[in-house]
Short mmCIF file of C-alpha atoms in Angstrom, two decimals:
data_model
loop_
_atom_site.label_atom_id
_atom_site.label_comp_id
_atom_site.label_asym_id
_atom_site.label_seq_id
_atom_site.Cartn_x
_atom_site.Cartn_y
_atom_site.Cartn_z
CA MET A 1 -42.97 115.61 23.18
CA ASN A 2 -44.14 115.34 26.70
CA LYS A 3 -41.96 114.46 29.66
CA MET A 4 -43.38 110.96 29.99
CA ALA A 5 -42.65 110.06 26.39
CA LYS A 6 -39.13 111.49 26.62
CA GLY A 7 -38.42 109.47 29.79
CA THR A 8 -39.70 106.27 28.21
CA LEU A 9 -37.62 106.90 25.09
CA ALA A 10 -34.49 107.51 27.17
CA ILE A 11 -34.99 104.31 29.17
CA GLY A 12 -35.63 102.29 25.99
CA LEU A 13 -32.49 103.70 24.35
CA GLY A 14 -30.41 102.87 27.42
CA VAL A 15 -31.68 99.27 27.51
CA ALA A 16 -31.05 98.89 23.76
CA LEU A 17 -27.47 100.08 24.18
CA LEU A 18 -26.82 97.67 27.04
CA LEU A 19 -28.35 94.70 25.21
CA GLY A 20 -27.01 95.55 21.79
CA GLY A 21 -23.36 95.73 22.73
CA GLY A 22 -23.21 99.37 23.69
CA GLY A 23 -21.17 98.20 26.67
CA THR A 24 -18.61 95.45 27.23
CA LEU A 25 -18.47 92.88 29.99
CA ALA A 26 -15.28 90.92 30.68
CA VAL A 27 -15.60 87.58 32.55
CA TRP A 28 -12.84 85.03 33.03
CA ASN A 29 -13.66 81.33 33.04
CA ALA A 30 -11.96 77.95 32.68
CA SER A 31 -13.19 74.39 32.16
CA VAL A 32 -11.73 70.91 32.17
CA ASP A 33 -12.98 67.44 31.17
CA THR A 34 -12.11 64.38 33.23
CA PRO A 35 -12.41 60.79 31.95
CA ALA A 36 -15.31 59.15 33.80
CA GLY A 37 -14.09 55.57 33.33
CA THR A 38 -16.01 52.47 32.31
CA ILE A 39 -18.53 50.49 34.30
CA ALA A 40 -19.04 46.75 34.02
CA SER A 41 -22.31 45.05 34.85
CA GLY A 42 -22.76 41.86 36.81
CA ASP A 43 -24.94 38.87 36.05
CA LEU A 44 -27.04 36.21 37.64
CA GLN A 45 -27.50 32.69 36.36
CA LEU A 46 -29.73 29.79 37.31
CA THR A 47 -29.49 26.29 35.89
CA ALA A 48 -31.32 23.14 36.90
CA GLY A 49 -29.94 19.63 36.59
CA ALA A 50 -31.84 16.43 36.01
CA GLY A 51 -34.19 15.52 38.82
CA THR A 52 -34.39 12.10 40.41
CA TRP A 53 -37.14 10.16 42.18
CA THR A 54 -36.59 7.88 45.18
CA ASN A 55 -39.05 5.66 47.02
CA GLY A 56 -39.61 5.45 50.78
CA ALA A 57 -36.63 3.10 51.09
CA GLY A 58 -34.36 5.72 49.47
CA THR A 59 -33.93 3.69 46.27
CA ALA A 60 -33.76 5.58 42.97
CA ILE A 61 -36.77 4.74 40.81
CA GLN A 62 -38.05 5.40 37.29
CA LEU A 63 -41.33 7.18 37.87
CA ASP A 64 -42.91 6.03 34.60
CA SER A 65 -42.53 2.33 35.55
CA TYR A 66 -42.79 2.42 39.36
CA LYS A 67 -46.10 1.24 40.86
CA VAL A 68 -46.91 3.20 44.00
CA VAL A 69 -49.08 1.66 46.75
CA PRO A 70 -50.88 3.08 49.82
CA GLY A 71 -48.35 4.17 52.46
CA ASP A 72 -45.56 4.67 49.92
CA GLU A 73 -43.83 8.06 49.82
CA LEU A 74 -41.87 9.19 46.81
CA ARG A 75 -39.39 12.09 46.81
CA PHE A 76 -38.34 14.21 43.85
CA THR A 77 -34.93 15.89 44.20
CA GLN A 78 -33.38 18.29 41.71
CA PRO A 79 -30.05 20.14 41.79
CA VAL A 80 -30.14 23.87 41.03
CA THR A 81 -26.96 25.88 40.44
CA VAL A 82 -26.82 29.58 41.30
CA LYS A 83 -24.21 32.09 40.15
CA LEU A 84 -24.35 35.71 41.29
CA ASP A 85 -21.86 38.24 39.95
CA GLY A 86 -22.04 41.81 41.25
CA ASP A 87 -20.60 43.75 44.16
CA LEU A 88 -23.97 44.57 45.69
CA MET A 89 -25.80 41.60 44.17
CA SER A 90 -28.62 40.17 46.22
CA ALA A 91 -31.26 37.80 44.88
CA SER A 92 -34.09 35.61 46.03
CA LEU A 93 -34.29 31.98 44.94
CA THR A 94 -37.83 30.69 45.11
CA LEU A 95 -39.95 27.82 43.87
CA THR A 96 -42.42 29.03 41.25
CA ASN A 97 -44.35 25.81 40.76
CA SER A 98 -44.75 22.87 43.02
CA LEU A 99 -45.96 19.42 42.19
CA ALA A 100 -49.69 18.96 42.56
CA SER A 101 -52.28 16.23 42.18
CA ALA A 102 -56.04 16.31 41.97
CA ALA A 103 -56.28 12.77 43.36
CA SER A 104 -57.67 12.73 46.90
CA TYR A 105 -55.52 9.72 47.84
CA LEU A 106 -52.23 11.49 46.99
CA GLN A 107 -50.71 14.08 49.27
CA VAL A 108 -48.07 16.42 47.83
CA GLY A 109 -45.73 17.80 50.48
CA SER A 110 -44.30 21.28 50.60
CA ALA A 111 -41.31 21.85 48.37
CA THR A 112 -38.05 22.76 50.09
CA LEU A 113 -34.95 24.45 48.80
CA LYS A 114 -31.64 23.71 50.57
CA ASP A 115 -28.26 25.41 50.29
CA PRO A 116 -24.96 23.54 49.71
CA SER A 117 -24.68 22.91 53.49
CA GLY A 118 -28.14 21.31 53.63
CA ASN A 119 -29.86 24.25 55.33
CA ILE A 120 -33.28 25.39 54.12
CA VAL A 121 -33.02 28.65 52.17
CA THR A 122 -34.96 31.37 53.98
CA ALA A 123 -33.00 34.57 53.26
CA PRO A 124 -31.89 36.32 50.09
CA LEU A 125 -28.68 35.13 48.49
CA ASN A 126 -25.69 37.42 47.95
CA ALA A 127 -22.60 37.43 45.74
CA GLY A 128 -20.95 34.83 48.01
CA SER A 129 -23.88 32.42 47.62
CA ASP A 130 -22.75 30.75 44.39
CA GLY A 131 -23.17 27.01 44.42
CA ASP A 132 -25.37 24.00 44.08
CA TYR A 133 -28.73 24.05 45.82
CA THR A 134 -31.18 21.18 46.12
CA ALA A 135 -34.93 21.35 45.66
CA SER A 136 -37.11 18.49 46.82
CA VAL A 137 -40.75 17.60 47.26
CA SER A 138 -42.54 14.46 48.39
CA VAL A 139 -45.65 12.71 47.13
CA LYS A 140 -47.35 10.25 49.46
CA PHE A 141 -50.00 7.68 48.59
CA LEU A 142 -52.12 7.99 51.72
CA GLU A 143 -52.19 4.82 53.79
CA SER A 144 -55.76 5.60 54.79
CA THR A 145 -56.86 4.81 51.21
CA THR A 146 -59.31 1.90 51.32
CA GLY A 147 -60.85 -0.55 48.89
CA THR A 148 -59.53 -0.22 45.39
CA VAL A 149 -59.36 3.57 45.28
CA GLY A 150 -56.50 4.66 43.04
CA THR A 151 -55.71 1.23 41.61
CA LYS A 152 -54.44 1.19 38.01
CA ALA A 153 -54.63 5.02 38.03
CA SER A 154 -52.29 7.45 36.38
CA ASN A 155 -51.80 10.86 38.00
CA ALA A 156 -50.08 13.86 36.40
CA LEU A 157 -48.07 15.78 38.98
CA GLY A 158 -47.53 19.04 37.10
CA SER A 159 -44.11 20.65 37.25
CA ILE A 160 -41.67 22.22 39.65
CA GLY A 161 -40.01 25.52 38.77
CA PHE A 162 -37.46 27.93 40.16
CA LYS A 163 -36.95 31.68 39.96
CA LEU A 164 -33.79 33.64 40.73
CA GLU A 165 -34.66 37.32 40.96
CA GLN A 166 -32.34 40.21 41.77
CA ILE A 167 -33.25 42.39 44.71
CA ALA A 168 -32.30 46.00 43.98
CA PRO A 169 -29.75 47.52 46.39
CA GLY A 170 -31.51 49.32 49.21
CA THR A 171 -34.71 47.25 48.89
CA PRO A 172 -35.81 45.68 52.19
CA SER A 173 -35.56 41.89 52.32
CA PRO A 174 -38.82 40.00 51.69
#
């Protein structure tokens, strides 16, 4: 056998002895388990109450039997209750649909959302924001309507909707 083959054989035998248990290795170690506890998740809830219509004089009306005339402004108001439960809970409350009309003689105003103090909601809500909010929108029969435009007409106004959506912690405010 040549020197190269003998050297390779010796190295291979040494590695085999080390890997195959030809030597012992003592290592001390210890481990412990710790109970991690239980987490509880929060919640968010949104409910809407029955909406009401009032005329320009502030009198409650039944929309299906009320006869609007040029210059008259009707207002729809609906209570919305918000409940946020979570230590870092933040949510946005927005209007998803607003009343609309295709009739050129009707003007639908912008919908507003007010907090329990009567302030317009502009910022995200947090866990301390539970309460009753109020959404409202106006519909005006334009006083500039002339002749018999819009008489004996029926106009569907669509729907108004609300969305309460959590904002993940660390997300910049919209």
